[in-house]
Amino acid sequence: MASFVLESSFAFNCLPVTPANFDFHSHSIVSDGFLPPRVVAGRAAGNGVDLWALTDHDDLGGLAEARVAAEEAGMGFVNGVEISIEWRGVPIHVVGLGFDPANPALSGGLDELRVGRIERARRMGDALAAIGIPGVYEGALCFVTNPSLISRAHFARYMVSIGIARDVPGVFQHYLASGKPGYVDHRWATLDEAVGWITGAGGVAVVAHPARYKMSGADMRHFLDDFKDVGGQGIEVTCGSHSPDHVMHFARLARHYAFHASRGSDFHGPDESYVDLGKLPQLPEDLKPVWRLVV
Ligand code: AMP
Ligand code: MN
Ligand code: MN
Ligand code: MN
């Protein structure tokens, strides 16, 4: 009887033994994506993804719906989250995969991060008002789809809607990127906290989109040393914001650190993402794919 339950639950999870197309980085309306989790699941399956993770920013609220929809679509599903951290003053994102979402340290830590986002958003609104653009915090709230998760993406979408810039990247470039007038410093989670929450909940920690950080090569290696020391095991090598040169560079670092390699589109929605779900190049063949650690 026990073995029957085990076998049928494995089949029900639809986890492929060797996924040909895994995508372990994507967002829904639970953070700053445009589509509900079940719609993201359907789109991933329609694009040929056979193993998928939803990785909303600092929130686990979409995982149950995503899992059911993935199973209905015959696609494997892995619990995911993208945690906002700060390391030596640099904001960095760490993806967690394959954890227990009921773990209290993980969910409690994320609760605090989301509360901190509200206070940070108010300060962003004040900073923009000080340069003559009032009401942006209130306006951004109209673009928020999860009342407890406000991100700079919501600010950018509102600012496009009132004609401050033609598109979202333009708003970031002139107002919201580090060093621009609407950017405010913020205390995110520490590296130890985020990796500790993920591994303490039985998951695997992965560095998200490493090419996006404003860091020297030496600082990146220092960060990866620290990440490995605290228990990090993976790095995104193929992702929506990586050029072919970035892929080669971070593949070399994955080999050097013996990290498992991840592949993730960072899909937010059809109109605001460079790469659609599952539409990424394959990982270099010699790398250890991170799905091996979570299925
Ligand atoms: P936050 O977590 O509030 O700092 O917001 C970060 C989010 O803003 C990212 O996850 C993206 O969705 C979006 N974002 C950041 N930089 C850019 C950019 N240059 N262009 C477009 N969207 C961006
Ligand atoms: Mn985002
Ligand atoms: Mn990110
Ligand atoms: Mn992301």
PDB file of C-alpha atoms and ligand atoms in Angstrom:
ATOM      1  CA  MET A   1       0.000   0.000   0.000  1.00  0.00           C
ATOM      2  CA  ALA A   2       2.758   2.435   0.984  1.00  0.00           C
ATOM      3  CA  SER A   3       4.623   1.765  -2.237  1.00  0.00           C
ATOM      4  CA  PHE A   4       1.424   2.244  -4.290  1.00  0.00           C
ATOM      5  CA  VAL A   5       0.884   5.686  -2.707  1.00  0.00           C
ATOM      6  CA  LEU A   6       4.492   6.642  -3.369  1.00  0.00           C
ATOM      7  CA  GLU A   7       4.388   5.564  -7.019  1.00  0.00           C
ATOM      8  CA  SER A   8       1.081   7.233  -7.782  1.00  0.00           C
ATOM      9  CA  SER A   9       2.124  10.501  -6.130  1.00  0.00           C
ATOM     10  CA  PHE A  10       5.314  10.508  -8.209  1.00  0.00           C
ATOM     11  CA  ALA A  11       3.295  10.019 -11.379  1.00  0.00           C
ATOM     12  CA  PHE A  12       0.816  12.695 -10.286  1.00  0.00           C
ATOM     13  CA  ASN A  13       3.672  15.170  -9.880  1.00  0.00           C
ATOM     14  CA  CYS A  14       4.523  14.605 -13.572  1.00  0.00           C
ATOM     15  CA  LEU A  15       8.223  15.135 -12.941  1.00  0.00           C
ATOM     16  CA  PRO A  16      10.104  14.140 -16.083  1.00  0.00           C
ATOM     17  CA  VAL A  17      13.193  12.031 -15.500  1.00  0.00           C
ATOM     18  CA  THR A  18      15.314  14.086 -17.916  1.00  0.00           C
ATOM     19  CA  PRO A  19      13.556  17.348 -18.747  1.00  0.00           C
ATOM     20  CA  ALA A  20      14.493  18.644 -22.173  1.00  0.00           C
ATOM     21  CA  ASN A  21      13.172  22.127 -21.478  1.00  0.00           C
ATOM     22  CA  PHE A  22      13.257  23.444 -17.926  1.00  0.00           C
ATOM     23  CA  ASP A  23      12.514  27.061 -17.013  1.00  0.00           C
ATOM     24  CA  PHE A  24      13.221  27.964 -13.387  1.00  0.00           C
ATOM     25  CA  HIS A  25      12.611  31.740 -13.315  1.00  0.00           C
ATOM     26  CA  SER A  26       9.219  33.374 -13.923  1.00  0.00           C
ATOM     27  CA  HIS A  27       6.730  35.769 -12.345  1.00  0.00           C
ATOM     28  CA  SER A  28       2.966  36.051 -11.924  1.00  0.00           C
ATOM     29  CA  ILE A  29       0.545  38.651 -10.527  1.00  0.00           C
ATOM     30  CA  VAL A  30       1.624  37.479  -7.067  1.00  0.00           C
ATOM     31  CA  SER A  31       4.611  39.816  -7.585  1.00  0.00           C
ATOM     32  CA  ASP A  32       5.242  41.991 -10.646  1.00  0.00           C
ATOM     33  CA  GLY A  33       4.193  39.642 -13.438  1.00  0.00           C
ATOM     34  CA  PHE A  34       1.122  40.292 -15.596  1.00  0.00           C
ATOM     35  CA  LEU A  35      -0.564  36.872 -15.643  1.00  0.00           C
ATOM     36  CA  PRO A  36      -2.132  34.704 -12.916  1.00  0.00           C
ATOM     37  CA  PRO A  37      -0.066  31.644 -11.922  1.00  0.00           C
ATOM     38  CA  ARG A  38      -2.377  29.243 -13.761  1.00  0.00           C
ATOM     39  CA  VAL A  39      -2.047  31.262 -16.976  1.00  0.00           C
ATOM     40  CA  VAL A  40       1.748  31.348 -16.680  1.00  0.00           C
ATOM     41  CA  ALA A  41       1.608  27.551 -16.231  1.00  0.00           C
ATOM     42  CA  GLY A  42      -0.501  27.135 -19.388  1.00  0.00           C
ATOM     43  CA  ARG A  43       1.811  29.375 -21.374  1.00  0.00           C
ATOM     44  CA  ALA A  44       4.891  27.476 -20.175  1.00  0.00           C
ATOM     45  CA  ALA A  45       3.337  24.133 -21.106  1.00  0.00           C
ATOM     46  CA  GLY A  46       2.216  25.525 -24.475  1.00  0.00           C
ATOM     47  CA  ASN A  47       5.789  26.633 -25.153  1.00  0.00           C
ATOM     48  CA  GLY A  48       7.077  23.113 -24.517  1.00  0.00           C
ATOM     49  CA  VAL A  49       8.401  23.556 -20.976  1.00  0.00           C
ATOM     50  CA  ASP A  50       8.407  20.177 -19.234  1.00  0.00           C
ATOM     51  CA  LEU A  51       9.710  21.270 -15.828  1.00  0.00           C
ATOM     52  CA  TRP A  52       8.806  24.715 -14.513  1.00  0.00           C
ATOM     53  CA  ALA A  53       9.292  26.880 -11.413  1.00  0.00           C
ATOM     54  CA  LEU A  54       7.275  29.976 -10.548  1.00  0.00           C
ATOM     55  CA  THR A  55       9.665  32.356  -8.736  1.00  0.00           C
ATOM     56  CA  ASP A  56       7.716  35.412  -7.623  1.00  0.00           C
ATOM     57  CA  HIS A  57       9.612  38.121  -5.751  1.00  0.00           C
ATOM     58  CA  ASP A  58       9.586  37.547  -1.971  1.00  0.00           C
ATOM     59  CA  ASP A  59       6.194  35.766  -1.982  1.00  0.00           C
ATOM     60  CA  LEU A  60       5.083  32.128  -2.043  1.00  0.00           C
ATOM     61  CA  GLY A  61       1.380  32.889  -2.579  1.00  0.00           C
ATOM     62  CA  GLY A  62       1.204  31.615  -6.181  1.00  0.00           C
ATOM     63  CA  LEU A  63       2.811  28.228  -5.676  1.00  0.00           C
ATOM     64  CA  ALA A  64      -0.260  26.144  -4.837  1.00  0.00           C
ATOM     65  CA  GLU A  65      -2.217  27.394  -7.867  1.00  0.00           C
ATOM     66  CA  ALA A  66       0.849  27.017 -10.102  1.00  0.00           C
ATOM     67  CA  ARG A  67       1.416  23.426  -9.016  1.00  0.00           C
ATOM     68  CA  VAL A  68      -2.172  22.365  -9.686  1.00  0.00           C
ATOM     69  CA  ALA A  69      -2.149  24.042 -13.111  1.00  0.00           C
ATOM     70  CA  ALA A  70       1.220  22.512 -14.008  1.00  0.00           C
ATOM     71  CA  GLU A  71      -0.036  19.070 -13.069  1.00  0.00           C
ATOM     72  CA  GLU A  72      -3.200  19.569 -15.134  1.00  0.00           C
ATOM     73  CA  ALA A  73      -1.010  20.536 -18.100  1.00  0.00           C
ATOM     74  CA  GLY A  74       1.189  17.450 -17.639  1.00  0.00           C
ATOM     75  CA  MET A  75       4.222  19.541 -16.723  1.00  0.00           C
ATOM     76  CA  GLY A  76       6.584  19.031 -13.789  1.00  0.00           C
ATOM     77  CA  PHE A  77       6.590  21.757 -11.141  1.00  0.00           C
ATOM     78  CA  VAL A  78       9.191  22.907  -8.617  1.00  0.00           C
ATOM     79  CA  ASN A  79       8.434  25.432  -5.862  1.00  0.00           C
ATOM     80  CA  GLY A  80      10.341  28.663  -6.426  1.00  0.00           C
ATOM     81  CA  VAL A  81      10.904  32.181  -5.102  1.00  0.00           C
ATOM     82  CA  GLU A  82      13.209  35.090  -5.982  1.00  0.00           C
ATOM     83  CA  ILE A  83      14.521  36.658  -2.775  1.00  0.00           C
ATOM     84  CA  SER A  84      15.804  40.263  -2.676  1.00  0.00           C
ATOM     85  CA  ILE A  85      19.073  40.578  -0.791  1.00  0.00           C
ATOM     86  CA  GLU A  86      21.819  43.120  -0.312  1.00  0.00           C
ATOM     87  CA  TRP A  87      25.474  42.063  -0.255  1.00  0.00           C
ATOM     88  CA  ARG A  88      28.093  44.726   0.542  1.00  0.00           C
ATOM     89  CA  GLY A  89      25.698  47.414  -0.616  1.00  0.00           C
ATOM     90  CA  VAL A  90      24.787  45.680  -3.900  1.00  0.00           C
ATOM     91  CA  PRO A  91      21.161  44.569  -4.400  1.00  0.00           C
ATOM     92  CA  ILE A  92      21.201  40.955  -5.613  1.00  0.00           C
ATOM     93  CA  HIS A  93      18.476  38.372  -6.293  1.00  0.00           C
ATOM     94  CA  VAL A  94      18.720  34.781  -5.060  1.00  0.00           C
ATOM     95  CA  VAL A  95      16.333  32.180  -6.474  1.00  0.00           C
ATOM     96  CA  GLY A  96      15.215  29.416  -4.127  1.00  0.00           C
ATOM     97  CA  LEU A  97      14.041  26.118  -5.625  1.00  0.00           C
ATOM     98  CA  GLY A  98      12.460  22.937  -4.328  1.00  0.00           C
ATOM     99  CA  PHE A  99      11.797  24.083  -0.728  1.00  0.00           C
ATOM    100  CA  ASP A 100       8.926  23.387   1.642  1.00  0.00           C
ATOM    101  CA  PRO A 101       6.669  26.456   1.366  1.00  0.00           C
ATOM    102  CA  ALA A 102       5.223  25.813   4.821  1.00  0.00           C
ATOM    103  CA  ASN A 103       8.610  26.369   6.471  1.00  0.00           C
ATOM    104  CA  PRO A 104       8.031  29.135   9.065  1.00  0.00           C
ATOM    105  CA  ALA A 105      11.514  30.724   8.887  1.00  0.00           C
ATOM    106  CA  LEU A 106      11.230  31.073   5.106  1.00  0.00           C
ATOM    107  CA  SER A 107       7.665  32.366   5.035  1.00  0.00           C
ATOM    108  CA  GLY A 108       8.252  34.641   8.052  1.00  0.00           C
ATOM    109  CA  GLY A 109      11.397  36.116   6.515  1.00  0.00           C
ATOM    110  CA  LEU A 110       9.537  36.830   3.283  1.00  0.00           C
ATOM    111  CA  ASP A 111       6.662  38.427   5.231  1.00  0.00           C
ATOM    112  CA  GLU A 112       9.156  40.943   6.660  1.00  0.00           C
ATOM    113  CA  LEU A 113      10.677  41.656   3.259  1.00  0.00           C
ATOM    114  CA  ARG A 114       7.264  42.509   1.855  1.00  0.00           C
ATOM    115  CA  VAL A 115       6.486  44.866   4.751  1.00  0.00           C
ATOM    116  CA  GLY A 116       9.831  46.579   4.118  1.00  0.00           C
ATOM    117  CA  ARG A 117       8.864  47.073   0.471  1.00  0.00           C
ATOM    118  CA  ILE A 118       5.907  49.276   1.467  1.00  0.00           C
ATOM    119  CA  GLU A 119       8.043  51.660   3.509  1.00  0.00           C
ATOM    120  CA  ARG A 120      10.649  51.733   0.714  1.00  0.00           C
ATOM    121  CA  ALA A 121       7.931  52.498  -1.859  1.00  0.00           C
ATOM    122  CA  ARG A 122       6.737  55.469   0.221  1.00  0.00           C
ATOM    123  CA  ARG A 123      10.307  56.802   0.297  1.00  0.00           C
ATOM    124  CA  MET A 124      10.555  56.321  -3.480  1.00  0.00           C
ATOM    125  CA  GLY A 125       7.344  58.336  -3.832  1.00  0.00           C
ATOM    126  CA  ASP A 126       8.814  61.103  -1.633  1.00  0.00           C
ATOM    127  CA  ALA A 127      12.048  61.124  -3.666  1.00  0.00           C
ATOM    128  CA  LEU A 128      10.134  61.461  -6.936  1.00  0.00           C
ATOM    129  CA  ALA A 129       7.885  64.186  -5.462  1.00  0.00           C
ATOM    130  CA  ALA A 130      11.034  66.090  -4.497  1.00  0.00           C
ATOM    131  CA  ILE A 131      12.022  66.305  -8.195  1.00  0.00           C
ATOM    132  CA  GLY A 132       8.532  67.468  -9.194  1.00  0.00           C
ATOM    133  CA  ILE A 133       6.711  64.189  -9.906  1.00  0.00           C
ATOM    134  CA  PRO A 134       4.103  63.880  -7.110  1.00  0.00           C
ATOM    135  CA  GLY A 135       1.667  61.062  -6.415  1.00  0.00           C
ATOM    136  CA  VAL A 136       3.745  58.226  -7.872  1.00  0.00           C
ATOM    137  CA  TYR A 137       3.431  55.947  -4.825  1.00  0.00           C
ATOM    138  CA  GLU A 138      -0.361  56.273  -4.933  1.00  0.00           C
ATOM    139  CA  GLY A 139      -0.334  55.813  -8.718  1.00  0.00           C
ATOM    140  CA  ALA A 140       1.897  52.747  -8.519  1.00  0.00           C
ATOM    141  CA  LEU A 141      -0.595  51.162  -6.117  1.00  0.00           C
ATOM    142  CA  CYS A 142      -3.118  51.101  -8.992  1.00  0.00           C
ATOM    143  CA  PHE A 143      -0.720  48.798 -10.867  1.00  0.00           C
ATOM    144  CA  VAL A 144      -0.102  46.499  -7.898  1.00  0.00           C
ATOM    145  CA  THR A 145      -1.765  43.098  -8.249  1.00  0.00           C
ATOM    146  CA  ASN A 146      -0.811  41.722  -4.818  1.00  0.00           C
ATOM    147  CA  PRO A 147      -1.480  44.327  -2.085  1.00  0.00           C
ATOM    148  CA  SER A 148       1.489  43.086  -0.074  1.00  0.00           C
ATOM    149  CA  LEU A 149       4.039  43.178  -2.919  1.00  0.00           C
ATOM    150  CA  ILE A 150       4.980  46.497  -4.469  1.00  0.00           C
ATOM    151  CA  SER A 151       8.004  46.668  -6.761  1.00  0.00           C
ATOM    152  CA  ARG A 152       9.807  49.252  -8.852  1.00  0.00           C
ATOM    153  CA  ALA A 153       8.150  47.630 -11.871  1.00  0.00           C
ATOM    154  CA  HIS A 154       4.778  48.979 -10.626  1.00  0.00           C
ATOM    155  CA  PHE A 155       6.272  52.460 -10.292  1.00  0.00           C
ATOM    156  CA  ALA A 156       7.671  52.207 -13.812  1.00  0.00           C
ATOM    157  CA  ARG A 157       4.346  51.084 -15.303  1.00  0.00           C
ATOM    158  CA  TYR A 158       2.493  53.981 -13.665  1.00  0.00           C
ATOM    159  CA  MET A 159       5.134  56.480 -14.783  1.00  0.00           C
ATOM    160  CA  VAL A 160       4.796  55.257 -18.394  1.00  0.00           C
ATOM    161  CA  SER A 161       1.000  55.629 -18.096  1.00  0.00           C
ATOM    162  CA  ILE A 162       1.353  59.329 -17.199  1.00  0.00           C
ATOM    163  CA  GLY A 163       3.848  59.956 -19.981  1.00  0.00           C
ATOM    164  CA  ILE A 164       7.025  60.369 -17.927  1.00  0.00           C
ATOM    165  CA  ALA A 165       8.828  58.020 -20.337  1.00  0.00           C
ATOM    166  CA  ARG A 166       7.904  56.031 -23.411  1.00  0.00           C
ATOM    167  CA  ASP A 167       8.561  52.609 -21.907  1.00  0.00           C
ATOM    168  CA  VAL A 168       9.502  50.803 -18.698  1.00  0.00           C
ATOM    169  CA  PRO A 169      13.244  50.491 -19.460  1.00  0.00           C
ATOM    170  CA  GLY A 170      13.240  54.254 -20.097  1.00  0.00           C
ATOM    171  CA  VAL A 171      11.769  54.921 -16.633  1.00  0.00           C
ATOM    172  CA  PHE A 172      14.437  52.723 -15.036  1.00  0.00           C
ATOM    173  CA  GLN A 173      17.184  54.411 -17.017  1.00  0.00           C
ATOM    174  CA  HIS A 174      16.209  57.933 -15.984  1.00  0.00           C
ATOM    175  CA  TYR A 175      14.438  57.556 -12.618  1.00  0.00           C
ATOM    176  CA  LEU A 176      14.531  54.162 -10.901  1.00  0.00           C
ATOM    177  CA  ALA A 177      17.941  52.574 -11.490  1.00  0.00           C
ATOM    178  CA  SER A 178      20.624  52.869  -8.822  1.00  0.00           C
ATOM    179  CA  GLY A 179      21.920  56.450  -8.677  1.00  0.00           C
ATOM    180  CA  LYS A 180      18.778  57.931 -10.287  1.00  0.00           C
ATOM    181  CA  PRO A 181      16.450  60.325  -8.405  1.00  0.00           C
ATOM    182  CA  GLY A 182      13.722  57.777  -7.579  1.00  0.00           C
ATOM    183  CA  TYR A 183      16.152  55.147  -6.299  1.00  0.00           C
ATOM    184  CA  VAL A 184      16.393  54.824  -2.527  1.00  0.00           C
ATOM    185  CA  ASP A 185      18.690  52.625  -0.479  1.00  0.00           C
ATOM    186  CA  HIS A 186      16.941  49.808   1.304  1.00  0.00           C
ATOM    187  CA  ARG A 187      17.835  47.058   3.744  1.00  0.00           C
ATOM    188  CA  TRP A 188      16.917  43.785   2.071  1.00  0.00           C
ATOM    189  CA  ALA A 189      17.671  40.338   3.487  1.00  0.00           C
ATOM    190  CA  THR A 190      21.323  39.428   4.001  1.00  0.00           C
ATOM    191  CA  LEU A 191      22.971  36.694   1.941  1.00  0.00           C
ATOM    192  CA  ASP A 192      23.139  34.449   5.016  1.00  0.00           C
ATOM    193  CA  GLU A 193      19.479  34.973   5.810  1.00  0.00           C
ATOM    194  CA  ALA A 194      18.190  34.267   2.306  1.00  0.00           C
ATOM    195  CA  VAL A 195      20.335  31.199   1.655  1.00  0.00           C
ATOM    196  CA  GLY A 196      19.642  29.985   5.208  1.00  0.00           C
ATOM    197  CA  TRP A 197      15.856  30.296   4.744  1.00  0.00           C
ATOM    198  CA  ILE A 198      16.025  28.384   1.451  1.00  0.00           C
ATOM    199  CA  THR A 199      18.328  25.576   2.566  1.00  0.00           C
ATOM    200  CA  GLY A 200      16.618  25.379   5.977  1.00  0.00           C
ATOM    201  CA  ALA A 201      13.385  24.658   4.111  1.00  0.00           C
ATOM    202  CA  GLY A 202      15.091  21.873   2.135  1.00  0.00           C
ATOM    203  CA  GLY A 203      15.680  23.930  -1.012  1.00  0.00           C
ATOM    204  CA  VAL A 204      18.516  24.918  -3.294  1.00  0.00           C
ATOM    205  CA  ALA A 205      19.809  28.516  -3.588  1.00  0.00           C
ATOM    206  CA  VAL A 206      20.726  29.871  -7.032  1.00  0.00           C
ATOM    207  CA  VAL A 207      22.232  33.251  -8.018  1.00  0.00           C
ATOM    208  CA  ALA A 208      19.717  35.003 -10.304  1.00  0.00           C
ATOM    209  CA  HIS A 209      20.778  36.785 -13.552  1.00  0.00           C
ATOM    210  CA  PRO A 210      24.406  37.358 -12.439  1.00  0.00           C
ATOM    211  CA  ALA A 211      25.259  39.647 -15.373  1.00  0.00           C
ATOM    212  CA  ARG A 212      22.817  42.283 -14.115  1.00  0.00           C
ATOM    213  CA  TYR A 213      24.810  43.349 -11.070  1.00  0.00           C
ATOM    214  CA  LYS A 214      27.063  46.364 -11.150  1.00  0.00           C
ATOM    215  CA  MET A 215      30.164  44.580  -9.851  1.00  0.00           C
ATOM    216  CA  SER A 216      33.745  44.139 -10.925  1.00  0.00           C
ATOM    217  CA  GLY A 217      34.910  40.630 -11.817  1.00  0.00           C
ATOM    218  CA  ALA A 218      36.808  40.505  -8.518  1.00  0.00           C
ATOM    219  CA  ASP A 219      33.704  41.497  -6.526  1.00  0.00           C
ATOM    220  CA  MET A 220      31.632  38.870  -8.361  1.00  0.00           C
ATOM    221  CA  ARG A 221      34.155  36.185  -7.402  1.00  0.00           C
ATOM    222  CA  HIS A 222      34.152  37.463  -3.813  1.00  0.00           C
ATOM    223  CA  PHE A 223      30.346  37.300  -3.803  1.00  0.00           C
ATOM    224  CA  LEU A 224      30.368  33.759  -5.247  1.00  0.00           C
ATOM    225  CA  ASP A 225      32.905  32.694  -2.603  1.00  0.00           C
ATOM    226  CA  ASP A 226      30.563  34.013   0.105  1.00  0.00           C
ATOM    227  CA  PHE A 227      27.510  32.477  -1.599  1.00  0.00           C
ATOM    228  CA  LYS A 228      29.177  29.066  -1.694  1.00  0.00           C
ATOM    229  CA  ASP A 229      30.383  29.404   1.918  1.00  0.00           C
ATOM    230  CA  VAL A 230      26.838  29.933   3.200  1.00  0.00           C
ATOM    231  CA  GLY A 231      25.471  26.961   1.243  1.00  0.00           C
ATOM    232  CA  GLY A 232      24.569  28.297  -2.220  1.00  0.00           C
ATOM    233  CA  GLN A 233      24.668  25.623  -4.906  1.00  0.00           C
ATOM    234  CA  GLY A 234      23.596  27.109  -8.224  1.00  0.00           C
ATOM    235  CA  ILE A 235      23.900  29.976 -10.684  1.00  0.00           C
ATOM    236  CA  GLU A 236      21.762  31.041 -13.643  1.00  0.00           C
ATOM    237  CA  VAL A 237      23.886  30.546 -16.741  1.00  0.00           C
ATOM    238  CA  THR A 238      21.192  30.876 -19.401  1.00  0.00           C
ATOM    239  CA  CYS A 239      18.638  33.559 -18.609  1.00  0.00           C
ATOM    240  CA  GLY A 240      16.502  36.247 -20.188  1.00  0.00           C
ATOM    241  CA  SER A 241      19.073  38.988 -19.632  1.00  0.00           C
ATOM    242  CA  HIS A 242      22.222  37.065 -20.716  1.00  0.00           C
ATOM    243  CA  SER A 243      24.003  37.552 -24.031  1.00  0.00           C
ATOM    244  CA  PRO A 244      25.925  34.601 -25.548  1.00  0.00           C
ATOM    245  CA  ASP A 245      29.100  36.094 -24.020  1.00  0.00           C
ATOM    246  CA  HIS A 246      27.463  36.212 -20.599  1.00  0.00           C
ATOM    247  CA  VAL A 247      26.467  32.553 -20.976  1.00  0.00           C
ATOM    248  CA  MET A 248      30.080  31.577 -21.704  1.00  0.00           C
ATOM    249  CA  HIS A 249      31.395  33.716 -18.844  1.00  0.00           C
ATOM    250  CA  PHE A 250      29.012  32.380 -16.202  1.00  0.00           C
ATOM    251  CA  ALA A 251      29.416  28.820 -17.503  1.00  0.00           C
ATOM    252  CA  ARG A 252      33.127  29.193 -16.726  1.00  0.00           C
ATOM    253  CA  LEU A 253      32.310  30.456 -13.230  1.00  0.00           C
ATOM    254  CA  ALA A 254      29.825  27.596 -12.703  1.00  0.00           C
ATOM    255  CA  ARG A 255      32.602  25.108 -13.559  1.00  0.00           C
ATOM    256  CA  HIS A 256      35.113  26.913 -11.338  1.00  0.00           C
ATOM    257  CA  TYR A 257      32.808  26.899  -8.317  1.00  0.00           C
ATOM    258  CA  ALA A 258      31.301  23.467  -9.091  1.00  0.00           C
ATOM    259  CA  PHE A 259      27.873  25.115  -9.067  1.00  0.00           C
ATOM    260  CA  HIS A 260      24.851  23.546 -10.691  1.00  0.00           C
ATOM    261  CA  ALA A 261      23.612  25.624 -13.637  1.00  0.00           C
ATOM    262  CA  SER A 262      20.115  27.045 -13.939  1.00  0.00           C
ATOM    263  CA  ARG A 263      18.101  28.226 -16.920  1.00  0.00           C
ATOM    264  CA  GLY A 264      15.315  30.783 -16.488  1.00  0.00           C
ATOM    265  CA  SER A 265      13.520  33.218 -18.764  1.00  0.00           C
ATOM    266  CA  ASP A 266      12.572  35.705 -15.983  1.00  0.00           C
ATOM    267  CA  PHE A 267       9.258  35.978 -17.825  1.00  0.00           C
ATOM    268  CA  HIS A 268       6.974  38.746 -16.460  1.00  0.00           C
ATOM    269  CA  GLY A 269       4.455  39.068 -19.296  1.00  0.00           C
ATOM    270  CA  PRO A 270       4.106  39.017 -23.066  1.00  0.00           C
ATOM    271  CA  ASP A 271       4.788  42.752 -23.458  1.00  0.00           C
ATOM    272  CA  GLU A 272       7.550  43.288 -20.898  1.00  0.00           C
ATOM    273  CA  SER A 273       9.912  40.350 -21.305  1.00  0.00           C
ATOM    274  CA  TYR A 274      12.749  39.811 -23.731  1.00  0.00           C
ATOM    275  CA  VAL A 275      12.402  36.039 -23.653  1.00  0.00           C
ATOM    276  CA  ASP A 276       9.252  33.932 -23.438  1.00  0.00           C
ATOM    277  CA  LEU A 277       8.873  30.933 -21.134  1.00  0.00           C
ATOM    278  CA  GLY A 278      11.020  28.008 -22.250  1.00  0.00           C
ATOM    279  CA  LYS A 279      12.456  29.925 -25.218  1.00  0.00           C
ATOM    280  CA  LEU A 280      16.036  30.027 -24.029  1.00  0.00           C
ATOM    281  CA  PRO A 281      19.151  28.398 -25.444  1.00  0.00           C
ATOM    282  CA  GLN A 282      20.057  25.095 -23.816  1.00  0.00           C
ATOM    283  CA  LEU A 283      22.760  25.066 -21.153  1.00  0.00           C
ATOM    284  CA  PRO A 284      26.292  24.155 -22.237  1.00  0.00           C
ATOM    285  CA  GLU A 285      26.222  20.360 -22.176  1.00  0.00           C
ATOM    286  CA  ASP A 286      29.039  19.750 -19.706  1.00  0.00           C
ATOM    287  CA  LEU A 287      27.359  21.743 -16.902  1.00  0.00           C
ATOM    288  CA  LYS A 288      25.395  20.039 -14.130  1.00  0.00           C
ATOM    289  CA  PRO A 289      21.761  21.185 -14.562  1.00  0.00           C
ATOM    290  CA  VAL A 290      20.203  22.366 -11.307  1.00  0.00           C
ATOM    291  CA  TRP A 291      17.025  20.336 -11.847  1.00  0.00           C
ATOM    292  CA  ARG A 292      19.043  17.290 -10.771  1.00  0.00           C
ATOM    293  CA  LEU A 293      19.036  18.687  -7.235  1.00  0.00           C
ATOM    294  CA  VAL A 294      15.284  19.318  -7.024  1.00  0.00           C
ATOM    295  CA  VAL A 295      13.427  16.441  -8.716  1.00  0.00           C
TER     296      VAL A 295
HETATM  297  P1  AMP B   1      12.373  45.764  -7.042  1.00  0.00           P
HETATM  298  O1  AMP B   1      12.381  44.309  -6.631  1.00  0.00           O
HETATM  299  O2  AMP B   1      11.238  46.527  -6.444  1.00  0.00           O
HETATM  300  O3  AMP B   1      13.706  46.434  -6.855  1.00  0.00           O
HETATM  301  O4  AMP B   1      12.077  45.787  -8.603  1.00  0.00           O
HETATM  302  C1  AMP B   1      12.858  45.025  -9.469  1.00  0.00           C
HETATM  303  C2  AMP B   1      12.015  44.656 -10.677  1.00  0.00           C
HETATM  304  O5  AMP B   1      11.931  45.772 -11.555  1.00  0.00           O
HETATM  305  C3  AMP B   1      12.648  43.549 -11.503  1.00  0.00           C
HETATM  306  O6  AMP B   1      12.277  42.278 -11.035  1.00  0.00           O
HETATM  307  C4  AMP B   1      12.069  43.810 -12.865  1.00  0.00           C
HETATM  308  O7  AMP B   1      10.744  43.319 -12.898  1.00  0.00           O
HETATM  309  C5  AMP B   1      12.010  45.324 -12.906  1.00  0.00           C
HETATM  310  N1  AMP B   1      13.223  45.932 -13.498  1.00  0.00           N
HETATM  311  C6  AMP B   1      14.396  46.179 -12.897  1.00  0.00           C
HETATM  312  N2  AMP B   1      15.250  46.795 -13.729  1.00  0.00           N
HETATM  313  C7  AMP B   1      14.589  46.955 -14.886  1.00  0.00           C
HETATM  314  C8  AMP B   1      14.909  47.533 -16.152  1.00  0.00           C
HETATM  315  N3  AMP B   1      16.097  48.101 -16.384  1.00  0.00           N
HETATM  316  N4  AMP B   1      13.986  47.495 -17.129  1.00  0.00           N
HETATM  317  C9  AMP B   1      12.769  46.944 -16.900  1.00  0.00           C
HETATM  318  N5  AMP B   1      12.396  46.388 -15.737  1.00  0.00           N
HETATM  319  C10 AMP B   1      13.299  46.395 -14.742  1.00  0.00           C
HETATM  320 MN    MN B   2      10.298  41.618 -11.452  1.00  0.00          MN
HETATM  321 MN    MN B   3      15.523  39.589 -10.497  1.00  0.00          MN
HETATM  322 MN    MN B   4      12.871  37.703 -11.736  1.00  0.00          MN
END
